[in-house]
Amino acid sequence: MRAVRERVMGTELLTVLSPGEAAAVLGWLRDVEAVFSRFRPESDVSRANAGGLVAVSELFLRVLDEACAHQERTGGLFSPFLGAELARLGYAVDFDSVGVAEPTPSGPAAPGRIPRPQVHLDHDDSTIRLPAGVAVDLGGFVKGWSVQAAADALLSERGLIDAGGDLVAWRRPTDPPWRVGVTHPLRQEPVGVLELPEAAAVATSSVVRRSWPSATGGRLHHIIDPRTGDPADSDCLQATVLAGDLATAEVHATCLTILGTGEGPAWLAEQDPTAGWLTVDRGGTVRHSPELPLGRTT
């Protein structure tokens, strides 16, 4: 077992596995990226977003189905159909190429439940048709989903897969626990160190890491509030969730960031009472659930 660093899905991948397992995980994630990238014209996502009735892979349909289930469960607070909004805000190319954006204005906030677009999905024919003006973006969700799927397929008794700070880690009860640092969005020193249980998934949503300048002098970011179609404007700069499944942790971290440090924790307690959470607000204040295994850095 050794640590290997690679680049995939627009982020840094760290695996602590056997060489064969690390290679298999990397190959799997590259295959997933080829299907779901918004920036590759031949991907299923790009072809679906171009409009019309499009033949897609079963992998695409499976992941989109799961994302839609999370959309339903969260009342639309999480949505896999925000690709057009991201493009409007300037995030229509790989993040390293995003420049100063001059977004067009969006509509007012819609209170209550956010309706799901009328998307045609046909598993028998493996086709999709999106309504005009709607585009799929499965970015962070499919990253979490595919990393979790990779971990579930491995037979090793101990390992770690970390894709840009979103990770799964597992071990035997007698093994020493994995300890991972949580970065602070405003400071150099980390917030603290999580001592992980035997099987854990950790996801972090941040409005700081993937942000870019606006033509009006402000900054834009990729965490979109489906109620407005604009970047989330709560008091939460960063949310971290510790759960048993990485795709679910990704969804919950995103929703915490959208809702803010006041409403978000209560919402998460209803969604998953067993999940641990940590938030950092715009003033740098750190809050976390009492049961979160957070220790100080040494």
Coordinates of C-alpha atoms in Angstrom, one line a residue:
M1 CA 0.0 0.0 0.0
R2 CA 1.3 3.4 -1.0
A3 CA 0.1 7.0 -1.6
V4 CA -0.3 7.9 -5.3
R5 CA -1.3 11.3 -6.6
E6 CA -2.9 11.8 -10.1
R7 CA -5.1 14.3 -11.8
V8 CA -8.6 13.4 -12.9
M9 CA -12.1 15.1 -13.0
G10 CA -10.4 18.5 -12.8
T11 CA -9.0 17.8 -9.3
E12 CA -6.2 16.0 -7.5
L13 CA -6.7 12.4 -6.7
L14 CA -4.9 10.8 -3.8
T15 CA -5.2 7.0 -3.3
V16 CA -3.6 5.0 -0.5
L17 CA -4.0 1.5 -1.9
S18 CA -2.0 -1.3 -3.5
P19 CA -0.6 -0.3 -6.9
G20 CA -3.1 -2.5 -8.8
E21 CA -6.0 -1.0 -6.9
A22 CA -4.8 2.5 -7.4
A23 CA -4.5 2.0 -11.2
A24 CA -8.0 0.4 -11.3
V25 CA -9.5 3.4 -9.4
L26 CA -7.8 5.9 -11.7
G27 CA -9.0 4.1 -14.8
W28 CA -12.6 3.9 -13.5
L29 CA -12.7 7.7 -12.7
R30 CA -11.3 8.6 -16.1
D31 CA -14.0 6.5 -17.7
V32 CA -16.6 8.3 -15.6
E33 CA -15.2 11.6 -16.5
A34 CA -15.5 10.8 -20.2
V35 CA -19.2 10.3 -19.7
F36 CA -20.1 13.2 -17.4
S37 CA -17.7 16.1 -18.3
R38 CA -19.5 19.2 -19.4
F39 CA -16.3 20.3 -21.2
R40 CA -15.9 17.3 -23.6
P41 CA -18.2 17.7 -26.6
E42 CA -18.4 13.9 -27.0
S43 CA -19.6 13.2 -23.5
D44 CA -23.1 12.0 -22.7
V45 CA -23.7 15.2 -20.7
S46 CA -22.6 17.5 -23.5
R47 CA -24.6 15.7 -26.1
A48 CA -27.7 15.7 -23.9
N49 CA -27.3 19.4 -23.1
A50 CA -27.1 20.1 -26.8
G51 CA -30.8 19.2 -27.1
G52 CA -33.0 16.8 -28.9
L53 CA -33.5 13.1 -28.2
V54 CA -30.1 11.7 -27.4
A55 CA -28.8 8.1 -26.9
V56 CA -26.8 7.9 -23.7
S57 CA -25.1 5.1 -21.6
E58 CA -26.8 3.2 -18.8
L59 CA -24.2 4.6 -16.5
F60 CA -25.4 8.1 -17.3
L61 CA -29.0 7.1 -16.7
R62 CA -28.2 5.4 -13.5
V63 CA -26.3 8.3 -12.0
L64 CA -28.9 10.8 -13.2
D65 CA -31.7 8.7 -11.7
E66 CA -29.9 8.7 -8.3
A67 CA -29.3 12.4 -8.5
C68 CA -33.0 13.0 -9.2
A69 CA -33.9 10.9 -6.2
H70 CA -31.8 13.2 -4.1
Q71 CA -33.5 16.2 -5.7
E72 CA -36.8 14.8 -4.7
R73 CA -35.7 14.0 -1.2
T74 CA -34.3 17.5 -0.6
G75 CA -37.4 19.2 -2.1
G76 CA -35.3 20.5 -5.0
L77 CA -32.6 22.2 -2.8
F78 CA -30.1 19.9 -4.6
S79 CA -30.5 19.8 -8.4
P80 CA -28.6 18.0 -11.1
F81 CA -30.1 20.4 -13.7
L82 CA -28.1 23.6 -13.1
G83 CA -25.7 23.4 -16.1
A84 CA -27.4 26.3 -18.0
E85 CA -27.1 28.5 -14.8
L86 CA -23.4 27.7 -14.5
A87 CA -22.8 28.5 -18.1
R88 CA -24.7 31.8 -17.8
L89 CA -22.4 32.7 -14.9
G90 CA -19.2 32.1 -17.0
Y91 CA -18.5 28.5 -15.9
A92 CA -19.0 27.0 -19.4
V93 CA -15.4 25.9 -19.8
D94 CA -12.9 23.9 -17.7
F95 CA -12.4 25.8 -14.4
D96 CA -8.8 26.7 -15.2
S97 CA -10.0 28.6 -18.2
V98 CA -12.8 30.6 -16.5
G99 CA -12.2 34.3 -16.8
V100 CA -14.0 37.5 -15.7
A101 CA -17.7 36.8 -16.2
E102 CA -20.6 39.2 -16.9
P103 CA -23.6 37.1 -16.0
T104 CA -27.1 38.0 -17.3
P105 CA -29.6 38.6 -14.6
S106 CA -31.8 35.8 -13.3
G107 CA -35.3 35.8 -11.9
P108 CA -36.5 36.3 -8.3
A109 CA -36.4 33.6 -5.7
A110 CA -39.1 31.0 -5.8
P111 CA -40.4 30.1 -2.3
G112 CA -41.1 26.5 -1.2
R113 CA -40.5 23.4 -3.2
I114 CA -38.5 23.8 -6.4
P115 CA -40.2 21.9 -9.3
R116 CA -38.2 19.3 -11.2
P117 CA -37.9 20.0 -15.0
Q118 CA -39.9 17.8 -17.3
V119 CA -37.1 15.6 -18.4
H120 CA -37.7 12.6 -20.7
L121 CA -35.7 9.5 -19.5
D122 CA -36.2 6.2 -21.3
H123 CA -34.3 3.3 -19.9
D124 CA -35.6 0.9 -22.5
D125 CA -34.1 2.9 -25.4
S126 CA -31.3 4.5 -23.3
T127 CA -32.3 8.0 -24.4
I128 CA -32.8 11.4 -22.8
R129 CA -34.5 14.6 -23.9
L130 CA -34.1 17.8 -21.9
P131 CA -36.5 20.7 -22.1
A132 CA -35.3 23.9 -23.8
G133 CA -33.1 26.0 -21.5
V134 CA -32.3 23.0 -19.1
A135 CA -28.8 21.5 -18.9
V136 CA -27.4 18.7 -16.7
D137 CA -24.5 19.3 -14.4
L138 CA -23.5 16.3 -12.2
G139 CA -20.1 17.7 -11.2
G140 CA -19.6 17.2 -7.5
F141 CA -22.3 14.5 -7.2
V142 CA -20.8 12.2 -9.8
K143 CA -17.4 12.7 -8.3
G144 CA -18.7 11.5 -4.9
W145 CA -20.8 8.7 -6.5
S146 CA -17.9 7.3 -8.5
V147 CA -15.4 7.5 -5.7
Q148 CA -17.8 5.6 -3.4
A149 CA -18.5 3.1 -6.2
A150 CA -14.7 2.5 -6.6
A151 CA -14.3 2.0 -2.8
D152 CA -17.2 -0.4 -2.7
A153 CA -15.7 -2.5 -5.4
L154 CA -12.3 -3.0 -3.7
L155 CA -11.5 -6.0 -1.5
S156 CA -8.7 -4.4 0.6
E157 CA -9.3 -4.2 4.4
R158 CA -7.8 -0.7 4.6
G159 CA -7.6 2.1 2.1
L160 CA -8.4 5.8 1.3
I161 CA -9.5 7.5 -1.9
D162 CA -9.5 11.3 -1.8
A163 CA -10.7 13.4 -4.8
G164 CA -10.1 17.0 -4.1
G165 CA -10.9 16.8 -0.4
D166 CA -13.9 14.6 -0.9
L167 CA -12.9 11.1 0.4
V168 CA -13.8 7.7 1.5
A169 CA -11.7 5.8 4.0
W170 CA -12.1 2.3 5.5
R171 CA -10.2 0.1 7.9
R172 CA -10.4 -2.9 10.2
P173 CA -11.6 -2.3 13.8
T174 CA -8.1 -3.0 15.1
D175 CA -6.3 -0.6 12.6
P176 CA -5.3 2.9 13.7
P177 CA -7.9 5.4 12.5
W178 CA -7.4 7.6 9.5
R179 CA -6.9 11.2 10.5
V180 CA -7.6 13.9 7.9
G181 CA -7.3 17.6 8.1
V182 CA -10.2 20.1 7.3
T183 CA -8.9 23.2 5.6
H184 CA -10.1 26.7 6.7
P185 CA -11.4 28.8 3.7
L186 CA -10.0 32.0 5.2
R187 CA -6.8 31.0 7.0
Q188 CA -3.6 29.0 6.4
E189 CA -4.0 26.7 9.4
P190 CA -6.6 23.9 9.2
V191 CA -9.9 24.0 11.1
G192 CA -8.9 20.7 12.8
V193 CA -8.4 17.0 12.2
L194 CA -11.1 14.4 11.8
E195 CA -10.4 11.0 13.3
L196 CA -12.5 8.8 11.1
P197 CA -14.6 5.8 12.0
E198 CA -14.1 2.4 10.4
A199 CA -16.0 3.3 7.2
A200 CA -16.5 7.0 6.5
A201 CA -17.2 9.4 3.7
V202 CA -16.3 13.1 4.0
A203 CA -17.5 15.8 1.6
T204 CA -16.8 19.5 1.6
S205 CA -18.7 22.2 -0.2
S206 CA -17.0 25.6 -0.5
V207 CA -17.9 28.9 -2.2
V208 CA -14.2 29.9 -2.0
R209 CA -12.3 27.1 -3.8
R210 CA -14.1 27.4 -7.2
S211 CA -14.8 31.1 -7.5
W212 CA -14.0 33.7 -10.2
P213 CA -14.2 37.4 -10.6
S214 CA -17.4 39.1 -11.9
A215 CA -17.3 42.0 -14.3
T216 CA -19.1 44.1 -11.6
G217 CA -16.2 43.7 -9.2
G218 CA -17.5 40.9 -7.0
R219 CA -16.9 37.2 -7.2
L220 CA -19.0 34.3 -8.4
H221 CA -18.9 30.7 -7.4
H222 CA -20.2 27.3 -8.5
I223 CA -22.6 26.5 -5.6
I224 CA -25.9 27.5 -7.2
D225 CA -29.1 28.0 -5.2
P226 CA -31.8 26.4 -7.4
R227 CA -34.4 28.8 -5.9
T228 CA -32.7 31.7 -7.6
G229 CA -30.4 30.3 -10.3
D230 CA -27.6 32.4 -8.8
P231 CA -24.6 31.6 -6.6
A232 CA -25.7 30.8 -3.0
D233 CA -25.7 33.9 -0.8
S234 CA -25.9 32.5 2.7
D235 CA -23.5 33.2 5.5
C236 CA -21.8 29.8 5.0
L237 CA -18.5 29.8 3.2
Q238 CA -17.8 26.1 3.7
A239 CA -19.6 23.1 4.9
T240 CA -18.2 19.6 5.6
V241 CA -20.3 16.5 6.2
L242 CA -19.2 13.2 7.6
A243 CA -21.5 10.3 6.6
G244 CA -21.6 6.7 5.4
D245 CA -21.9 7.4 1.7
L246 CA -20.0 10.0 -0.3
A247 CA -22.7 10.9 -2.9
T248 CA -25.1 11.6 0.0
A249 CA -22.4 13.6 1.9
E250 CA -21.9 15.7 -1.3
V251 CA -25.6 16.5 -1.5
H252 CA -25.8 17.4 2.2
A253 CA -22.7 19.6 2.1
T254 CA -24.1 21.5 -0.8
C255 CA -27.5 22.0 0.8
L256 CA -25.8 23.2 4.1
T257 CA -23.9 25.8 2.1
I258 CA -27.1 27.0 0.4
L259 CA -29.1 27.2 3.6
G260 CA -26.5 28.7 5.8
T261 CA -25.2 28.1 9.3
G262 CA -28.6 28.9 11.0
E263 CA -31.1 26.8 9.0
G264 CA -28.7 24.2 7.6
P265 CA -27.8 22.1 10.6
A266 CA -31.5 21.7 11.6
W267 CA -32.3 20.7 8.1
L268 CA -29.5 18.1 8.1
A269 CA -30.6 16.7 11.4
E270 CA -34.0 15.9 9.8
Q271 CA -32.4 14.4 6.7
D272 CA -29.8 12.3 8.4
P273 CA -29.6 12.4 12.2
T274 CA -26.4 10.3 12.2
A275 CA -24.4 12.7 9.9
G276 CA -21.7 14.9 11.4
W277 CA -21.2 18.5 10.1
L278 CA -18.9 21.4 10.3
T279 CA -19.4 24.9 8.9
V280 CA -17.3 28.1 8.5
D281 CA -19.2 31.4 8.1
R282 CA -18.1 34.6 6.4
G283 CA -16.5 35.9 9.6
G284 CA -14.4 32.7 9.9
T285 CA -16.4 31.3 12.9
V286 CA -16.3 27.5 13.0
R287 CA -19.3 25.5 14.2
H288 CA -19.8 21.7 14.3
S289 CA -22.1 19.0 15.5
P290 CA -21.3 17.8 19.0
E291 CA -20.5 14.3 17.9
L292 CA -18.1 15.2 15.2
P293 CA -14.7 13.6 16.0
L294 CA -12.8 16.8 15.4
G295 CA -9.4 17.2 17.1
R296 CA -6.7 19.9 17.1
T297 CA -3.8 19.9 14.7
T298 CA -0.4 19.1 16.3

